[in-house]
XYZ file of C-alpha atoms in Angstrom:
600
model
C -50.611 -26.433 -6.220
C -51.202 -22.859 -5.035
C -51.390 -24.066 -1.444
C -48.049 -25.836 -1.838
C -46.513 -22.651 -3.215
C -47.869 -20.589 -0.307
C -46.598 -23.154 2.190
C -43.119 -23.199 0.622
C -43.026 -19.415 0.668
C -44.093 -19.246 4.311
C -41.599 -21.930 5.312
C -38.751 -20.110 3.616
C -39.542 -16.420 3.993
C -42.064 -15.936 6.808
C -40.060 -17.194 9.724
C -40.628 -16.753 13.428
C -37.681 -16.295 15.743
C -37.301 -16.827 19.445
C -36.816 -13.879 21.765
C -33.335 -12.981 22.920
C -29.886 -12.633 21.444
C -29.907 -15.647 19.130
C -33.366 -14.831 17.852
C -32.158 -11.323 17.014
C -29.097 -12.802 15.314
C -31.231 -15.050 13.137
C -33.442 -12.094 12.171
C -30.517 -10.009 10.938
C -29.023 -13.027 9.152
C -32.332 -13.475 7.333
C -32.103 -9.869 6.129
C -28.644 -10.497 4.695
C -29.839 -13.650 2.977
C -32.923 -12.188 1.308
C -33.220 -13.470 -2.289
C -33.098 -9.939 -3.726
C -29.538 -9.660 -2.355
C -28.401 -12.729 -4.312
C -26.341 -13.941 -1.332
C -23.280 -16.046 -2.090
C -22.765 -19.551 -0.753
C -19.677 -18.230 1.008
C -21.802 -15.697 2.896
C -24.247 -18.412 3.888
C -21.358 -20.586 5.087
C -19.829 -17.739 7.062
C -23.077 -16.945 8.833
C -23.577 -20.645 9.518
C -20.131 -20.785 11.120
C -21.108 -17.927 13.421
C -24.479 -19.479 14.226
C -22.697 -22.641 15.410
C -21.622 -20.621 18.448
C -25.211 -20.827 19.720
C -24.559 -24.463 20.562
C -20.774 -24.811 20.395
C -17.993 -23.228 22.477
C -15.653 -20.635 20.982
C -12.789 -22.037 18.918
C -9.352 -20.891 20.031
C -6.555 -20.966 17.473
C -3.129 -21.733 18.844
C -0.787 -19.919 16.491
C 2.895 -19.348 16.382
C 6.011 -19.677 14.341
C 7.495 -23.116 13.927
C 9.282 -24.478 17.027
C 7.704 -21.861 19.274
C 6.574 -24.490 21.807
C 2.905 -24.743 20.773
C 2.617 -28.510 21.155
C 4.377 -28.519 24.530
C 2.092 -25.725 25.726
C -1.041 -27.602 24.631
C 0.054 -30.884 26.159
C 0.644 -29.058 29.439
C -2.648 -27.156 29.245
C -4.609 -30.366 28.587
C -2.666 -32.422 31.103
C -1.845 -35.104 28.504
C 0.943 -35.701 26.018
C -1.404 -35.660 23.061
C 0.597 -33.789 20.429
C 4.017 -34.765 19.169
C 6.768 -32.256 19.858
C 9.895 -31.499 17.894
C 8.348 -32.322 14.487
C 9.415 -30.584 11.292
C 7.033 -28.281 9.400
C 6.712 -30.422 6.278
C 3.479 -32.333 6.757
C 1.850 -30.923 9.926
C -1.917 -30.622 9.707
C -4.476 -28.435 11.412
C -5.628 -30.320 14.489
C -8.914 -29.583 16.274
C -9.217 -30.573 19.937
C -12.726 -30.604 21.392
C -14.739 -32.133 24.200
C -16.255 -35.621 24.070
C -17.176 -38.129 26.785
C -14.764 -40.528 25.104
C -11.177 -40.043 23.937
C -10.651 -40.714 20.233
C -9.169 -39.317 17.031
C -10.989 -38.769 13.735
C -8.886 -38.454 10.583
C -10.524 -36.997 7.455
C -8.914 -37.683 4.083
C -9.341 -35.646 0.906
C -10.943 -38.623 -0.819
C -13.745 -38.616 1.775
C -12.469 -41.478 3.880
C -12.620 -41.201 7.660
C -10.590 -43.098 10.217
C -11.282 -43.419 13.930
C -8.162 -44.026 16.010
C -7.119 -44.179 19.623
C -5.479 -41.060 21.034
C -2.137 -42.784 21.427
C -1.983 -43.371 17.639
C -1.781 -39.669 16.777
C 1.983 -39.444 16.542
C 2.027 -41.340 13.257
C -0.109 -38.606 11.706
C 1.498 -35.542 13.199
C 5.084 -36.707 12.838
C 6.432 -34.748 9.902
C 8.272 -37.822 8.722
C 4.957 -39.517 7.853
C 3.042 -39.017 4.580
C 0.217 -36.569 5.353
C -0.601 -35.356 1.853
C -3.891 -37.229 1.693
C -5.018 -36.044 5.144
C -7.480 -33.143 5.161
C -7.748 -32.530 8.912
C -7.477 -34.182 12.300
C -9.949 -33.913 15.191
C -9.049 -35.068 18.692
C -11.916 -35.710 21.100
C -10.984 -35.597 24.791
C -13.008 -36.046 27.957
C -11.422 -32.921 29.410
C -14.041 -30.846 31.261
C -12.235 -27.616 30.382
C -12.977 -28.258 26.695
C -16.677 -27.738 27.382
C -15.877 -23.991 27.466
C -13.651 -23.773 24.390
C -12.384 -25.764 21.406
C -8.711 -25.675 20.465
C -7.427 -25.502 16.887
C -3.725 -26.243 16.653
C -2.399 -24.669 13.444
C 0.639 -25.702 11.346
C 2.332 -22.341 11.900
C 3.015 -19.130 10.029
C 6.669 -19.550 9.111
C 6.375 -23.098 7.841
C 8.380 -23.910 4.739
C 5.060 -24.832 3.145
C 2.973 -21.949 1.794
C -0.066 -24.213 2.089
C 0.474 -24.457 5.849
C 0.746 -20.680 6.170
C -2.378 -20.130 4.038
C -4.242 -22.786 6.024
C -3.407 -20.964 9.242
C -4.610 -17.612 7.854
C -7.842 -19.166 6.531
C -8.603 -20.536 9.998
C -8.954 -16.989 11.352
C -12.481 -16.819 9.878
C -13.551 -19.865 11.891
C -12.235 -18.910 15.308
C -13.190 -16.590 18.139
C -9.910 -16.313 20.044
C -6.150 -16.640 19.551
C -3.300 -17.879 21.695
C -0.119 -16.675 20.029
C 2.847 -18.695 21.269
C 6.424 -17.372 20.995
C 9.704 -18.440 22.507
C 10.487 -15.819 25.120
C 13.973 -15.195 23.752
C 12.526 -14.630 20.227
C 9.579 -12.504 21.329
C 8.439 -9.523 19.233
C 11.015 -9.964 16.513
C 10.379 -8.436 13.093
C 9.144 -11.713 11.570
C 6.645 -12.165 14.413
C 5.383 -8.609 14.138
C 4.833 -9.159 10.408
C 2.884 -12.353 11.125
C 0.844 -10.668 13.867
C -0.468 -8.112 11.374
C -2.360 -10.963 9.695
C -4.613 -11.363 12.727
C -8.138 -9.914 12.312
C -8.447 -6.711 14.340
C -11.774 -7.742 15.840
C -9.994 -10.624 17.621
C -7.670 -8.333 19.571
C -9.714 -8.461 22.801
C -9.905 -12.237 22.504
C -6.205 -12.765 21.827
C -3.246 -13.416 24.115
C 0.440 -13.426 23.321
C 2.149 -16.233 25.278
C 5.922 -16.112 25.755
C 6.943 -19.724 26.388
C 9.891 -21.132 28.326
C 10.101 -18.230 30.786
C 12.103 -20.551 33.012
C 15.085 -20.147 30.685
C 15.658 -16.516 31.697
C 15.826 -14.634 34.988
C 12.833 -12.873 36.519
C 14.456 -9.512 35.780
C 14.986 -10.383 32.127
C 11.432 -11.732 31.963
C 10.023 -8.401 33.181
C 12.038 -6.517 30.547
C 10.898 -8.837 27.762
C 7.279 -8.566 28.898
C 7.432 -4.776 29.002
C 8.969 -4.606 25.542
C 6.571 -7.195 24.064
C 3.495 -5.508 25.518
C 4.513 -2.241 23.885
C 5.168 -3.898 20.528
C 2.099 -6.156 20.560
C -0.422 -3.724 22.079
C -2.170 -3.277 18.725
C -2.694 -7.003 18.259
C -3.274 -8.646 21.660
C -5.295 -8.043 24.803
C -2.276 -8.951 26.932
C 1.135 -10.619 26.884
C 1.784 -13.419 29.418
C 5.000 -15.286 30.098
C 4.485 -19.046 30.626
C 6.520 -22.117 31.461
C 5.382 -25.704 30.923
C 8.238 -26.855 33.144
C 7.049 -24.700 36.052
C 3.444 -25.801 35.465
C 4.415 -29.473 35.556
C 6.004 -28.805 38.952
C 2.764 -27.254 40.177
C 4.239 -23.761 40.584
C 1.734 -20.902 40.483
C 3.954 -18.471 38.577
C 3.914 -20.722 35.490
C 1.425 -18.329 33.848
C -1.055 -21.132 33.069
C -3.627 -19.916 35.593
C -3.896 -16.626 33.708
C -4.324 -18.561 30.458
C -7.086 -20.708 31.973
C -8.857 -17.624 33.324
C -8.729 -16.108 29.851
C -10.111 -19.286 28.245
C -12.856 -19.756 30.822
C -13.968 -16.155 30.328
C -14.503 -16.655 26.577
C -18.027 -18.008 27.011
C -19.066 -14.636 28.423
C -17.573 -12.883 25.379
C -19.475 -15.001 22.884
C -22.241 -12.482 22.178
C -19.761 -9.656 21.608
C -17.775 -11.922 19.297
C -20.877 -12.784 17.294
C -21.769 -9.092 17.048
C -18.246 -8.194 15.938
C -18.144 -10.921 13.299
C -21.616 -10.104 12.027
C -20.943 -6.368 11.850
C -17.708 -6.961 9.955
C -19.668 -9.031 7.439
C -22.350 -6.323 7.327
C -19.714 -3.649 6.758
C -18.192 -5.695 3.939
C -21.591 -6.167 2.301
C -22.260 -2.424 2.494
C -18.877 -1.835 0.850
C -19.832 -4.345 -1.833
C -22.952 -2.350 -2.690
C -20.965 0.886 -2.580
C -18.542 -0.673 -5.050
C -21.325 -1.473 -7.512
C -22.919 1.951 -7.067
C -19.538 3.569 -7.792
C -19.024 1.236 -10.743
C -22.309 2.250 -12.357
C -21.749 5.916 -11.505
C -18.394 5.598 -13.243
C -20.133 4.233 -16.337
C -22.686 7.056 -16.177
C -19.889 9.615 -15.858
C -18.037 8.187 -18.853
C -21.146 8.421 -21.021
C -22.106 11.882 -19.752
C -18.608 13.303 -20.111
C -18.075 11.844 -23.573
C -21.467 12.964 -24.896
C -20.882 16.448 -23.448
C -17.465 16.476 -25.078
C -18.986 15.416 -28.403
C -21.666 18.134 -28.168
C -19.066 20.814 -27.442
C -16.933 19.547 -30.295
C -19.916 19.745 -32.653
C -20.581 23.305 -31.500
C -16.952 24.296 -32.053
C -16.698 22.552 -35.420
C -19.932 24.092 -36.698
C -18.261 27.518 -36.690
C -15.358 26.146 -38.722
C -17.652 24.323 -41.114
C -19.823 27.435 -41.562
C -16.739 29.383 -42.666
C -15.792 26.658 -45.142
C -19.281 26.491 -46.639
C -19.279 30.287 -46.907
C -16.024 29.992 -48.864
C -17.606 27.407 -51.175
C -20.588 29.676 -51.704
C -18.323 32.653 -52.380
C -16.177 30.615 -54.759
C -19.204 29.683 -56.863
C -20.124 33.372 -57.004
C -16.594 34.468 -57.902
C -16.161 31.743 -60.495
C -19.492 32.685 -62.060
C -18.241 36.285 -62.220
C -15.016 35.226 -63.935
C -16.903 33.177 -66.512
C -19.399 36.001 -67.052
C -16.615 38.498 -67.713
C -15.289 36.289 -70.486
C -18.791 35.872 -71.872
C -19.242 39.650 -71.832
C -16.130 40.171 -73.951
C -17.687 37.979 -76.617
C -20.657 40.294 -77.137
C -20.449 42.821 -79.982
C -22.622 44.864 -82.297
C -22.553 43.946 -85.996
C -24.063 45.547 -89.092
C -27.318 43.927 -90.002
C -30.383 44.662 -92.010
C -33.851 43.442 -92.593
C -36.625 44.283 -95.041
C -39.884 45.661 -94.052
C -42.980 46.146 -96.114
C -43.224 49.657 -97.625
C -46.112 51.629 -99.053
C -47.786 50.168 -102.124
C -47.103 51.912 -105.414
C -50.047 53.347 -107.312
C -51.297 51.170 -110.142
C -48.864 48.343 -109.073
C -49.813 44.983 -107.635
C -46.284 44.201 -106.335
C -45.364 44.638 -102.674
C -42.856 47.291 -101.893
C -40.044 46.327 -99.394
C -37.680 48.679 -97.713
C -34.224 47.638 -96.510
C -33.527 48.668 -92.919
C -29.941 48.774 -91.682
C -29.189 48.524 -87.941
C -26.603 47.386 -85.408
C -27.432 43.870 -84.269
C -26.140 42.290 -81.059
C -24.029 39.187 -81.531
C -22.863 36.778 -78.840
C -19.928 34.809 -80.181
C -20.747 31.653 -78.263
C -18.220 29.438 -80.031
C -15.395 31.838 -79.300
C -16.485 32.123 -75.650
C -16.675 28.365 -75.204
C -13.342 27.988 -76.926
C -11.759 30.383 -74.431
C -13.443 28.758 -71.429
C -13.548 25.067 -72.271
C -11.770 23.967 -75.402
C -8.527 25.873 -75.789
C -7.799 26.853 -72.192
C -7.589 24.586 -69.106
C -7.706 27.325 -66.471
C -11.360 26.734 -65.711
C -10.872 22.960 -65.667
C -7.961 23.385 -63.261
C -10.009 25.670 -61.028
C -12.809 23.102 -60.787
C -10.331 20.261 -60.223
C -8.866 22.213 -57.306
C -12.373 22.989 -56.068
C -13.342 19.330 -56.265
C -10.179 18.292 -54.405
C -10.826 20.838 -51.655
C -14.419 19.702 -51.470
C -13.273 16.102 -50.985
C -10.810 17.221 -48.319
C -13.523 19.160 -46.547
C -15.881 16.187 -46.646
C -13.112 13.972 -45.270
C -12.408 16.500 -42.510
C -16.049 16.455 -41.378
C -16.255 12.656 -41.506
C -12.909 12.298 -39.709
C -14.079 14.691 -36.994
C -17.198 12.607 -36.523
C -15.249 9.360 -36.529
C -12.817 10.830 -34.017
C -15.711 11.784 -31.719
C -17.170 8.299 -31.863
C -13.764 6.648 -31.421
C -13.123 8.660 -28.253
C -16.409 7.443 -26.839
C -15.673 3.908 -27.995
C -12.184 3.962 -26.460
C -13.453 5.050 -23.032
C -16.273 2.508 -23.048
C -13.964 -0.308 -24.156
C -11.493 0.657 -21.430
C -14.351 0.252 -18.970
C -15.087 -3.104 -20.538
C -11.462 -4.224 -20.284
C -11.246 -3.271 -16.621
C -14.493 -4.863 -15.512
C -15.620 -7.664 -17.829
C -13.525 -10.255 -15.970
C -14.037 -8.973 -12.448
C -13.098 -11.210 -9.560
C -14.933 -10.770 -6.277
C -12.819 -8.792 -3.830
C -14.188 -10.862 -0.967
C -15.512 -14.387 -1.080
C -18.745 -13.401 0.700
C -19.662 -10.981 -2.089
C -22.522 -12.013 -4.357
C -21.395 -14.156 -7.280
C -24.578 -13.294 -9.164
C -24.082 -9.520 -8.772
C -20.473 -9.937 -9.844
C -21.636 -11.838 -12.928
C -24.272 -9.191 -13.717
C -21.725 -6.364 -13.492
C -19.189 -8.341 -15.538
C -21.869 -9.092 -18.132
C -22.812 -5.415 -18.389
C -19.125 -4.588 -18.925
C -18.667 -7.348 -21.490
C -21.772 -6.287 -23.447
C -21.122 -2.543 -23.607
C -21.190 -2.632 -27.410
C -24.684 -4.096 -27.621
C -25.965 -2.138 -24.626
C -24.464 1.261 -25.411
C -21.993 1.669 -28.269
C -24.092 0.095 -31.000
C -26.752 2.815 -30.905
C -24.133 5.581 -30.981
C -22.315 3.854 -33.820
C -25.539 3.553 -35.828
C -26.356 7.225 -35.256
C -22.896 8.316 -36.405
C -23.035 5.970 -39.402
C -26.435 7.267 -40.507
C -25.235 10.872 -40.254
C -22.029 10.036 -42.125
C -24.104 8.605 -44.974
C -26.232 11.770 -45.078
C -23.094 13.909 -45.269
C -21.617 11.737 -48.020
C -24.829 12.032 -50.040
C -24.838 15.800 -49.578
C -21.274 16.187 -50.800
C -22.013 13.814 -53.662
C -24.895 16.112 -54.593
C -22.533 19.124 -54.540
C -20.063 17.210 -56.666
C -22.685 16.189 -59.221
C -24.459 19.549 -59.446
C -21.399 21.791 -59.291
C -18.002 20.131 -59.646
C -18.640 17.630 -62.437
C -21.419 19.658 -64.078
C -19.537 22.890 -64.637
C -19.037 22.357 -68.413
C -22.738 21.738 -68.950
C -23.482 24.790 -66.807
C -21.208 26.964 -68.951
C -22.656 25.615 -72.215
C -26.227 25.887 -70.993
C -25.685 29.480 -69.880
C -24.110 30.336 -73.253
C -26.956 28.677 -75.151
C -29.618 30.436 -73.119
C -28.032 33.855 -73.658
C -27.552 33.107 -77.343
C -31.196 32.094 -77.629
C -32.265 35.316 -75.924
C -30.138 37.376 -78.315
C -31.508 35.600 -81.378
C -35.071 35.867 -80.101
C -34.619 39.586 -79.451
C -33.337 40.051 -83.024
C -36.284 38.130 -84.403
C -38.734 40.139 -82.328
C -36.999 43.424 -83.106
C -37.100 42.839 -86.847
C -40.784 41.983 -86.603
C -41.659 45.046 -84.534
C -38.730 47.341 -83.659
C -40.953 49.765 -81.848
C -42.245 47.128 -79.444
C -39.279 44.818 -78.955
C -35.822 46.100 -78.067
C -32.626 44.361 -79.032
C -31.026 42.335 -76.246
C -27.399 43.192 -75.627
C -26.388 40.761 -72.821
C -24.533 42.391 -69.984
C -22.322 40.949 -67.245
C -25.242 40.494 -64.845
C -27.227 38.574 -67.468
C -24.434 36.077 -67.888
C -23.786 35.841 -64.163
C -27.428 35.210 -63.332
C -27.512 32.307 -65.750
C -24.237 30.883 -64.440
C -25.387 31.118 -60.821
C -28.638 29.355 -61.673
C -26.940 26.633 -63.691
C -24.263 26.073 -61.029
C -27.155 25.670 -58.560
C -25.937 28.621 -56.527
C -29.437 29.568 -55.382
C -30.446 25.958 -54.731
C -27.553 25.496 -52.274
C -27.882 28.918 -50.668
C -29.922 27.640 -47.697
C -27.634 24.624 -47.310
C -24.417 26.656 -47.368
C -25.212 29.835 -45.448
C -27.711 31.120 -42.906
C -29.143 29.712 -39.690
C -30.456 26.436 -41.108
C -27.560 25.133 -43.146
C -27.337 21.472 -44.021
C -24.384 20.814 -41.733
C -25.987 22.640 -38.807
C -29.274 20.758 -39.164
C -27.456 17.460 -39.622
C -25.102 17.789 -36.651
C -27.855 19.185 -34.432
C -30.016 16.226 -35.378
C -27.148 13.849 -34.562
C -26.586 15.638 -31.266
C -30.274 15.293 -30.374
C -30.134 11.594 -31.233
C -27.018 11.132 -29.099
C -28.685 12.883 -26.157
C -31.730 10.669 -26.624
C -29.503 7.563 -26.578
C -27.682 8.909 -23.520
C -30.954 9.368 -21.656
C -31.924 5.788 -22.466
C -28.477 4.568 -21.331
C -28.677 6.493 -18.074
C -32.152 5.148 -17.353
C -30.878 1.606 -17.851
C -27.818 2.158 -15.651
C -29.924 3.922 -13.031
C -32.043 0.792 -12.615
C -28.888 -1.225 -11.928
C -27.460 1.437 -9.633
C -30.679 2.077 -7.709
C -31.015 -1.602 -6.877
C -27.653 -1.506 -5.080
C -28.432 1.831 -3.442
C -31.671 0.399 -2.049
C -29.925 -2.716 -0.759
C -27.178 -0.565 0.754
C -29.848 1.541 2.477
C -31.499 -1.606 3.861
C -28.148 -2.962 5.072
C -27.279 0.304 6.804
C -30.611 0.166 8.614
C -29.662 -3.147 10.249
C -28.723 -2.623 13.881
C -27.281 -5.578 15.747
């Protein structure tokens, strides 16, 4: 089994090539068709068409607008009335004329049928009045020695009323190596012809002639003027412009122009290698452009991710300053509100007349204890009155905390909206990339279908490949922020009444304890008259002011740690994304490098 595998590999990938031009051609073709390049079937077909030239003569397309005299020209060139003249452009078919020891016609139908006919039966197929819809193509085999040096492809024409005929003519350009462009001399170089001439591949210029037919219809002087004008107009498209006349050729006159045409055709064999090089290098150039396209595509995706993540990071940095100010305001508000409550508490502290009895000296000869009444000013914190002013008979404090809670909710929403906005910007750019590229169509048929599918698949799966991780990171952070604000709400906003009551109770307990201790030992224990700071300290503790201090202010606030953590996670995801894209991009860069190294 291993031996079979090795043999298959050697047969397919370790090939030996003959010395010389065609061996070199096969070597460079092998490089284009390496499996790592995922070559398309169209590329393989195109290279096969070129390789046919090793054993076949160059194909010459005879092109021209309808009624330009193509058929008459060909009949004269071949010395036989093979092609029908004067037909309409409704059902004409591409006709190939090539050498064979025997004269015959082969008709291929779209259903796969083939017919072999005598040459004199062609008119029924090329006459536009016949039904040619089921005919795919026609090949005429002639025992004409000249056809050993070239093959003729007679095209339907470029200004046919049928778009299919025009498209068929254009598609033939890939299969040919030379062009004979036939025009009526009195219609030469008109705007419509110039427009059609632009469709000719530029690499065929040196293998293309413009033929002005029916020169016998005008004077020699007029012919010279038309030639001069046409050569100037057509210099970008044709090697030369020649005036011809089938009538003069049939009379055996040398100035018919046909000798020049024959010289051109007979010289094509010597141009074959240059033609092969030109065609190959055009394909090579296109394949390099294909790889450049994919490299640019993946760079574009990298740039989108980099730019958006950078934008998000800068936005976080900018927003952190705003958020820090807001949290400072929250922190200050808790402090100020605690002060306001403490001031009211302080007004509810007073001194009242009080007394207690202490044990006096024992009387002589008496067994009864002697008690002395001690009068003093006792501190009293009127808790009920304070709570009545703060909670029960006045809604100012309730209103203040309702406003605080509303602002807190707005602030939370602002942070979450900012985060959502950041993610949505990233999502929008990535989905735009997806929309532009998930249904890509190859720009050229020779481009790799597999690479096109891979790139389209990457574009179509951007959510799973890229967005999902960012979305999860933003979602997780959003949940952390929601929990944090919920904690603030529970411990401050909705707990303020308990905080006020607890502070009042604690101060009251301290006052009562101080009275109890004072009455037990006034010299050791002082009376506790609560001051503003005593109340405020309790309020700050019970409103969790000190607990939230590190979260609200300083260098390691909750929001700073949270957004920095999110930013680090985003950068980590970005690095992973870029590594993935770089693998895709590098593959095309390497192939592009290999293609550029090919010299043929």
